[in-house]
Amino acid sequence: MTTNAGQRYDQEVVDLLKALGRAYLENGENQRAADKFRQLVNNGIEDSEILTNFALVLARSELITEEALSIYKKSVAANETDEGLYLTLATLFLKKEVVEDPALKVYRRSLKFSPPFEEEIRTALERVFRQSTKSIDIAELRQTLLDCGENPELLSVYLTTAWRESKFDDALTVLKDLYQHSHENPNYLKPICETLLEKKARSEENGLAFEITPIEVQLSLKFQNLDEPLRRIADLEIYLDLKNLFLNFKPNGRKKLGNDEYEFFILDKSLPKKGTNSEGQTVAVQVDPIFDFERDFIQKLEQNESTMPPESAAILNRCNTLGIFEIANFDANPDSSKLPFVTFLKSISAEMNRVDEVLVCPTGNGIITLNSDPDKLVRIAVVILQRLQRYNQVVDDSEKIKMRVTAHSSLVPFVNLEK
């Protein structure tokens, strides 16, 4: 081993410099310790012990220089198990609000040692995701999210950041890796679908072509086929949006993927809007001409035909119009202020139940109605929105309700329960 000046370092000299560096480190003489370890590193001598001790010295001096970050990166790459190293670096990075590499790796690995400042580290991880993710290695990202599997908020923060920066392909790569490496945990299917829908919307906004791969279609279909009821309006809407998404996948003239999943395709055509518009409130009508309503919707609802009385099933057999009444700001309000929301939903649900030939299915944040006359549904929606407008004029801001109403109409009845 030689110095830049050609001086030879034999193992005895290396051991002596390492011993001196350790002694100075233990004695709190950080500058002298740093000099010894720097002397070794500058001459290409970088074993795990040297890098770890050098990193500890620099961290004690609270240095975030280019040299320091380089040593920190090398030290964590060479050592995955040193609790003292990771907790020291995590403490420093928290204090200095470091988001550069290797902050992600330091925060992730330090969580394995159950530090007393675990919540601060998790918050710091979110801060890293909110920053530009250009320098974050995808494999490291995937592992971070796997390690934080009990923290869905972290995944949500990452996805929001990736979407904002239009890094949809990176996000999909991470999500598909998470799905595979978590033994196909179905919790990753919905984020995959949401990312695909976000990518499609952004592509359309920018006039760009949108493509979906066979594996992405397969994963989306798996999400559609999960044996879980639709409890929220958003669950229903993402389900319907996916049907439009699949229209972009046309392999060899839209051949099947080796199964019969393409029976889920739906062709949507927009009709002129009817009804009224006001802030946060709309009424629209769409046509779903080949939507298998029984399989793709009714059987997905918690309240389906198996629990409906015979007279309701008879009405359902004639229904060709679906109305969605969603409180758009339901989740944005604390539980303490949701009583007016729930009260209003119960009120309009009771009112609709008195209308002939209309079935009402309550959901967690709204109601779904079924009937055979789209014009009747639009008239009802207009009355409800006008009533809501009057209500919002006399209540406090925290109690104001923003309702979104959508009507989906088919050319034929949705379902034949008598077949």
CSV table of C-alpha atoms in Angstrom, one decimal, residues 88-418:
chain,number,residue,atom,x,y,z
A,88,THR,CA,-25.8,8.0,15.6
A,89,LEU,CA,-26.3,8.9,11.9
A,90,ALA,CA,-30.1,8.9,12.3
A,91,THR,CA,-29.8,11.4,15.2
A,92,LEU,CA,-27.6,13.6,13.1
A,93,PHE,CA,-29.7,13.4,10.0
A,94,LEU,CA,-32.8,14.2,12.0
A,95,LYS,CA,-31.1,17.3,13.5
A,96,LYS,CA,-29.8,18.5,10.2
A,97,GLU,CA,-33.0,17.4,8.3
A,98,VAL,CA,-30.9,15.4,5.8
A,99,VAL,CA,-32.8,14.0,2.8
A,100,GLU,CA,-29.8,13.2,0.6
A,101,ASP,CA,-28.4,9.7,0.1
A,102,PRO,CA,-27.9,7.7,2.4
A,103,ALA,CA,-30.7,9.2,4.5
A,104,LEU,CA,-33.3,6.7,3.3
A,105,LYS,CA,-31.1,3.7,4.1
A,106,VAL,CA,-30.1,5.1,7.5
A,107,TYR,CA,-33.6,5.9,8.6
A,108,ARG,CA,-34.9,2.5,7.3
A,109,ARG,CA,-32.3,0.4,9.0
A,110,SER,CA,-32.3,2.4,12.2
A,111,LEU,CA,-36.0,1.4,12.7
A,112,LYS,CA,-34.9,-2.2,13.1
A,113,PHE,CA,-33.3,-1.3,16.4
A,114,SER,CA,-36.5,0.1,17.9
A,115,PRO,CA,-35.0,3.6,18.7
A,116,PRO,CA,-36.8,5.8,21.3
A,117,PHE,CA,-37.3,8.4,18.5
A,118,GLU,CA,-39.0,6.0,16.1
A,119,GLU,CA,-41.9,8.4,15.3
A,120,GLU,CA,-39.4,11.1,14.4
A,121,ILE,CA,-37.6,8.7,12.0
A,122,ARG,CA,-40.9,7.7,10.4
A,123,THR,CA,-41.7,11.4,9.9
A,124,ALA,CA,-38.3,11.9,8.4
A,125,LEU,CA,-38.9,9.1,6.0
A,126,GLU,CA,-42.0,10.9,4.8
A,127,ARG,CA,-39.9,14.0,4.4
A,128,VAL,CA,-37.5,12.1,2.1
A,129,PHE,CA,-40.4,10.9,0.0
A,130,ARG,CA,-41.8,14.5,-0.3
A,131,GLN,CA,-38.5,15.6,-1.7
A,132,SER,CA,-37.4,14.8,-5.3
A,133,THR,CA,-36.9,11.1,-5.5
A,134,LYS,CA,-34.5,11.2,-8.5
A,135,SER,CA,-31.5,10.0,-6.4
A,136,ILE,CA,-33.4,7.2,-4.6
A,137,ASP,CA,-32.6,3.7,-5.9
A,138,ILE,CA,-35.7,1.8,-6.8
A,139,ALA,CA,-34.5,-1.3,-4.9
A,140,GLU,CA,-33.9,0.7,-1.8
A,141,LEU,CA,-37.3,2.3,-2.2
A,142,ARG,CA,-39.0,-1.0,-2.5
A,143,GLN,CA,-37.2,-2.4,0.6
A,144,THR,CA,-38.1,0.7,2.6
A,145,LEU,CA,-41.7,0.3,1.8
A,146,LEU,CA,-41.6,-3.5,2.5
A,147,ASP,CA,-40.0,-2.8,5.9
A,148,CYS,CA,-42.7,-0.3,6.7
A,149,GLY,CA,-45.5,-2.6,5.6
A,150,GLU,CA,-47.5,-1.6,8.7
A,151,ASN,CA,-47.3,2.1,7.7
A,152,PRO,CA,-49.7,2.6,4.7
A,153,GLU,CA,-49.4,6.3,5.2
A,154,LEU,CA,-45.7,6.1,4.0
A,155,LEU,CA,-46.7,4.4,0.8
A,156,SER,CA,-49.4,7.0,0.2
A,157,VAL,CA,-46.8,9.8,0.7
A,158,TYR,CA,-44.5,8.2,-1.8
A,159,LEU,CA,-47.2,7.7,-4.4
A,160,THR,CA,-48.4,11.3,-4.0
A,161,THR,CA,-44.8,12.5,-4.5
A,162,ALA,CA,-44.3,10.2,-7.5
A,163,TRP,CA,-47.5,11.3,-9.1
A,164,ARG,CA,-46.7,15.0,-8.6
A,165,GLU,CA,-43.4,14.5,-10.4
A,166,SER,CA,-45.1,12.3,-13.1
A,167,LYS,CA,-42.8,9.4,-12.2
A,168,PHE,CA,-45.6,6.9,-12.9
A,169,ASP,CA,-43.4,4.2,-14.4
A,170,ASP,CA,-41.0,4.2,-11.4
A,171,ALA,CA,-44.0,4.0,-9.0
A,172,LEU,CA,-45.5,1.1,-11.0
A,173,THR,CA,-42.1,-0.7,-10.9
A,174,VAL,CA,-41.9,-0.3,-7.1
A,175,LEU,CA,-45.5,-1.4,-6.6
A,176,LYS,CA,-45.2,-4.5,-8.8
A,177,ASP,CA,-42.0,-5.4,-7.0
A,178,LEU,CA,-43.8,-4.9,-3.6
A,179,TYR,CA,-46.7,-7.1,-4.8
A,180,GLN,CA,-44.3,-9.9,-5.8
A,181,HIS,CA,-42.0,-9.7,-2.8
A,182,SER,CA,-44.8,-9.6,-0.3
A,183,HIS,CA,-46.2,-12.9,-1.5
A,184,GLU,CA,-48.8,-11.1,-3.6
A,185,ASN,CA,-50.3,-9.1,-0.8
A,186,PRO,CA,-53.6,-7.8,-2.3
A,187,ASN,CA,-53.2,-4.5,-0.4
A,188,TYR,CA,-50.8,-3.4,-3.2
A,189,LEU,CA,-53.4,-4.0,-6.0
A,190,LYS,CA,-55.4,-0.9,-5.4
A,191,PRO,CA,-52.3,1.5,-5.4
A,192,ILE,CA,-51.3,-0.1,-8.7
A,193,CYS,CA,-54.8,0.6,-10.2
A,194,GLU,CA,-54.8,4.1,-8.8
A,195,THR,CA,-51.4,4.8,-10.3
A,196,LEU,CA,-52.5,3.5,-13.7
A,197,LEU,CA,-55.6,5.7,-13.6
A,198,GLU,CA,-53.5,8.8,-12.5
A,199,LYS,CA,-51.1,8.1,-15.4
A,200,LYS,CA,-53.9,7.8,-17.9
A,201,ALA,CA,-55.5,11.1,-16.7
A,202,ARG,CA,-52.2,12.9,-16.9
A,203,SER,CA,-51.4,11.5,-20.3
A,204,GLU,CA,-54.8,12.7,-21.6
A,205,GLU,CA,-54.3,16.1,-20.1
A,206,ASN,CA,-50.9,16.5,-21.9
A,207,GLY,CA,-52.1,14.9,-25.2
A,208,LEU,CA,-49.8,11.9,-24.8
A,209,ALA,CA,-50.4,8.3,-25.7
A,210,PHE,CA,-51.2,6.0,-22.8
A,211,GLU,CA,-50.3,2.3,-22.8
A,212,ILE,CA,-51.0,-0.4,-20.3
A,213,THR,CA,-49.0,-3.7,-20.2
A,214,PRO,CA,-50.5,-7.2,-20.0
A,215,ILE,CA,-49.2,-7.7,-16.4
A,216,GLU,CA,-50.8,-4.4,-15.4
A,217,VAL,CA,-54.1,-5.5,-16.9
A,218,GLN,CA,-53.9,-8.8,-15.0
A,219,LEU,CA,-53.1,-7.1,-11.7
A,220,SER,CA,-56.0,-4.7,-12.3
A,221,LEU,CA,-58.4,-7.6,-13.0
A,222,LYS,CA,-57.2,-9.3,-9.8
A,223,PHE,CA,-58.1,-6.1,-7.9
A,224,GLN,CA,-61.6,-6.1,-9.6
A,225,ASN,CA,-62.1,-9.8,-8.6
A,226,LEU,CA,-61.2,-9.4,-4.9
A,227,ASP,CA,-64.0,-10.9,-2.8
A,228,GLU,CA,-64.7,-7.7,-0.9
A,229,PRO,CA,-67.9,-5.6,-0.9
A,230,LEU,CA,-67.9,-2.0,-2.2
A,231,ARG,CA,-68.3,0.0,1.0
A,232,ARG,CA,-67.3,3.4,-0.2
A,233,ILE,CA,-68.2,5.5,-3.2
A,234,ALA,CA,-64.6,5.7,-4.2
A,235,ASP,CA,-64.4,1.9,-4.3
A,236,LEU,CA,-67.2,1.9,-6.9
A,237,GLU,CA,-65.7,4.7,-9.0
A,238,ILE,CA,-62.3,3.2,-9.3
A,239,TYR,CA,-64.0,0.0,-10.2
A,240,LEU,CA,-65.9,1.7,-13.1
A,241,ASP,CA,-62.8,3.7,-14.1
A,242,LEU,CA,-60.8,0.5,-14.6
A,243,LYS,CA,-63.2,-0.6,-17.2
A,244,ASN,CA,-62.4,2.4,-19.3
A,245,LEU,CA,-58.7,1.9,-18.6
A,246,PHE,CA,-58.7,-1.5,-20.2
A,247,LEU,CA,-59.9,0.0,-23.5
A,248,ASN,CA,-56.3,1.2,-24.0
A,249,PHE,CA,-55.1,-2.4,-24.0
A,250,LYS,CA,-55.5,-3.9,-27.5
A,251,PRO,CA,-53.0,-6.8,-27.9
A,252,ASN,CA,-53.4,-8.3,-31.5
A,253,GLY,CA,-56.9,-7.0,-32.0
A,254,ARG,CA,-57.9,-7.4,-28.4
A,255,LYS,CA,-57.3,-11.1,-28.0
A,256,LYS,CA,-57.9,-12.6,-24.6
A,257,LEU,CA,-55.2,-12.9,-22.0
A,258,GLY,CA,-55.6,-16.7,-21.7
A,259,ASN,CA,-58.8,-16.4,-19.7
A,260,ASP,CA,-62.3,-14.8,-20.1
A,261,GLU,CA,-61.4,-11.6,-18.2
A,262,TYR,CA,-62.2,-9.4,-21.2
A,263,GLU,CA,-65.9,-9.9,-20.6
A,264,PHE,CA,-65.4,-7.0,-18.2
A,265,PHE,CA,-64.8,-4.5,-20.9
A,266,ILE,CA,-67.2,-1.5,-21.0
A,267,LEU,CA,-67.8,1.1,-23.7
A,268,ASP,CA,-68.7,4.5,-22.3
A,269,LYS,CA,-70.3,7.3,-24.3
A,270,SER,CA,-71.0,10.7,-22.7
A,271,LEU,CA,-74.4,12.3,-23.1
A,272,PRO,CA,-75.1,16.0,-22.5
A,273,LYS,CA,-75.1,17.0,-18.9
A,274,LYS,CA,-78.4,17.5,-17.2
A,275,GLY,CA,-79.4,19.1,-14.0
A,276,THR,CA,-77.6,21.8,-12.1
A,277,ASN,CA,-74.1,22.9,-11.3
A,278,SER,CA,-72.8,24.6,-8.1
A,279,GLU,CA,-69.6,24.6,-6.2
A,280,GLY,CA,-68.6,20.9,-5.6
A,281,GLN,CA,-71.9,19.6,-6.9
A,282,THR,CA,-72.6,18.2,-10.4
A,283,VAL,CA,-75.1,16.0,-12.1
A,284,ALA,CA,-74.0,14.0,-15.2
A,285,VAL,CA,-75.4,11.2,-17.3
A,286,GLN,CA,-73.3,8.5,-19.0
A,287,VAL,CA,-74.3,5.4,-21.1
A,288,ASP,CA,-72.8,2.0,-20.2
A,289,PRO,CA,-74.2,-0.2,-23.0
A,290,ILE,CA,-72.6,-3.6,-22.2
A,291,PHE,CA,-72.0,-3.5,-18.5
A,292,ASP,CA,-72.8,-6.8,-16.7
A,293,PHE,CA,-74.4,-5.1,-13.8
A,294,GLU,CA,-75.2,-8.2,-11.7
A,295,ARG,CA,-71.7,-9.7,-11.7
A,296,ASP,CA,-69.7,-6.4,-11.9
A,297,PHE,CA,-71.7,-4.4,-9.4
A,298,ILE,CA,-74.7,-5.8,-7.6
A,299,GLN,CA,-72.7,-8.8,-6.3
A,300,LYS,CA,-70.0,-6.4,-5.1
A,301,LEU,CA,-72.4,-4.4,-2.8
A,302,GLU,CA,-72.8,-5.2,0.8
A,303,GLN,CA,-76.5,-4.9,0.3
A,304,ASN,CA,-77.1,-7.1,-2.8
A,305,GLU,CA,-80.1,-8.9,-4.2
A,306,SER,CA,-79.7,-11.9,-1.8
A,307,THR,CA,-80.7,-9.6,1.1
A,308,MET,CA,-83.4,-7.7,-0.7
A,309,PRO,CA,-87.1,-8.5,-0.3
A,310,PRO,CA,-88.9,-9.9,-3.3
A,311,GLU,CA,-90.5,-6.6,-4.3
A,312,SER,CA,-87.1,-4.9,-4.4
A,313,ALA,CA,-85.7,-7.7,-6.6
A,314,ALA,CA,-88.6,-7.1,-9.0
A,315,ILE,CA,-87.7,-3.4,-9.2
A,316,LEU,CA,-84.1,-4.1,-9.6
A,317,ASN,CA,-84.9,-6.4,-12.6
A,318,ARG,CA,-86.1,-3.2,-14.5
A,319,CYS,CA,-83.4,-0.8,-13.4
A,320,ASN,CA,-81.2,0.8,-16.0
A,321,THR,CA,-80.1,3.9,-14.1
A,322,LEU,CA,-77.6,4.1,-11.2
A,323,GLY,CA,-77.2,7.3,-9.2
A,324,ILE,CA,-74.3,8.0,-6.9
A,325,PHE,CA,-74.7,10.6,-4.2
A,326,GLU,CA,-71.3,11.2,-2.5
A,327,ILE,CA,-70.4,13.7,0.3
A,328,ALA,CA,-67.1,14.9,-1.3
A,329,ASN,CA,-65.7,16.4,1.9
A,330,PHE,CA,-66.7,13.5,4.2
A,331,ASP,CA,-63.1,12.3,5.0
A,332,ALA,CA,-61.8,15.8,5.2
A,333,ASN,CA,-63.8,16.5,8.4
A,334,PRO,CA,-63.0,15.2,11.9
A,335,ASP,CA,-65.4,12.7,13.4
A,336,SER,CA,-66.7,15.3,15.8
A,337,SER,CA,-68.2,17.3,12.9
A,338,LYS,CA,-69.6,14.4,10.8
A,339,LEU,CA,-72.9,14.2,12.6
A,340,PRO,CA,-74.6,16.7,10.2
A,341,PHE,CA,-73.2,14.7,7.2
A,342,VAL,CA,-74.6,11.5,8.5
A,343,THR,CA,-77.9,13.1,9.4
A,344,PHE,CA,-78.2,14.6,5.9
A,345,LEU,CA,-77.5,11.2,4.3
A,346,LYS,CA,-80.1,9.5,6.4
A,347,SER,CA,-82.6,12.3,5.5
A,348,ILE,CA,-82.2,12.0,1.7
A,349,SER,CA,-82.1,8.2,2.0
A,350,ALA,CA,-85.4,8.2,3.8
A,351,GLU,CA,-86.8,10.6,1.2
A,352,MET,CA,-85.7,8.5,-1.7
A,353,ASN,CA,-87.1,5.3,-0.2
A,354,ARG,CA,-90.6,7.0,-0.5
A,355,VAL,CA,-90.2,7.4,-4.2
A,356,ASP,CA,-91.8,4.7,-6.4
A,357,GLU,CA,-89.5,2.4,-8.3
A,358,VAL,CA,-86.3,3.6,-6.6
A,359,LEU,CA,-84.0,1.3,-4.6
A,360,VAL,CA,-81.5,2.9,-2.2
A,361,CYS,CA,-78.2,1.3,-1.1
A,362,PRO,CA,-76.4,3.2,1.7
A,363,THR,CA,-72.6,3.3,1.7
A,364,GLY,CA,-70.0,4.6,4.1
A,365,ASN,CA,-69.9,8.1,2.7
A,366,GLY,CA,-73.0,8.4,0.5
A,367,ILE,CA,-75.9,6.5,-1.1
A,368,ILE,CA,-76.4,4.6,-4.4
A,369,THR,CA,-79.8,4.6,-6.0
A,370,LEU,CA,-81.2,2.3,-8.7
A,371,ASN,CA,-84.3,3.0,-10.9
A,372,SER,CA,-85.6,2.6,-14.4
A,373,ASP,CA,-86.0,6.3,-15.4
A,374,PRO,CA,-82.8,8.5,-15.8
A,375,ASP,CA,-84.9,11.7,-16.1
A,376,LYS,CA,-86.6,10.9,-12.7
A,377,LEU,CA,-83.2,10.4,-11.1
A,378,VAL,CA,-81.9,13.7,-12.5
A,379,ARG,CA,-85.0,15.5,-11.2
A,380,ILE,CA,-84.5,14.0,-7.8
A,381,ALA,CA,-80.8,15.0,-7.8
A,382,VAL,CA,-81.6,18.6,-8.7
A,383,VAL,CA,-84.1,18.8,-5.9
A,384,ILE,CA,-81.6,17.4,-3.4
A,385,LEU,CA,-78.8,19.7,-4.6
A,386,GLN,CA,-81.1,22.7,-4.3
A,387,ARG,CA,-82.0,21.7,-0.8
A,388,LEU,CA,-78.4,21.2,0.0
A,389,GLN,CA,-77.6,24.7,-1.3
A,390,ARG,CA,-80.2,26.2,1.1
A,391,TYR,CA,-78.8,24.0,4.0
A,392,ASN,CA,-75.2,25.3,3.4
A,393,GLN,CA,-76.4,28.9,3.6
A,394,VAL,CA,-77.5,28.6,7.2
A,395,VAL,CA,-74.9,26.3,8.8
A,396,ASP,CA,-71.3,26.9,10.1
A,397,ASP,CA,-68.4,26.3,7.7
A,398,SER,CA,-67.5,23.1,9.5
A,399,GLU,CA,-70.9,21.7,8.8
A,400,LYS,CA,-71.2,22.6,5.2
A,401,ILE,CA,-71.6,19.6,2.8
A,402,LYS,CA,-70.2,19.3,-0.7
A,403,MET,CA,-72.1,16.7,-2.6
A,404,ARG,CA,-71.1,15.1,-5.9
A,405,VAL,CA,-73.9,13.4,-7.9
A,406,THR,CA,-73.4,11.2,-10.9
A,407,ALA,CA,-75.9,9.1,-12.9
A,408,HIS,CA,-75.0,6.1,-15.0
A,409,SER,CA,-77.6,5.0,-17.5
A,410,SER,CA,-77.8,1.8,-19.6
A,411,LEU,CA,-79.7,1.3,-22.8
A,412,VAL,CA,-81.2,-1.9,-21.4
A,413,PRO,CA,-81.9,-3.1,-17.8
A,414,PHE,CA,-78.8,-3.7,-15.8
A,415,VAL,CA,-79.7,-7.2,-14.7
A,416,ASN,CA,-82.2,-10.0,-15.1
A,417,LEU,CA,-82.6,-11.7,-11.8
A,418,GLU,CA,-85.2,-14.1,-13.2
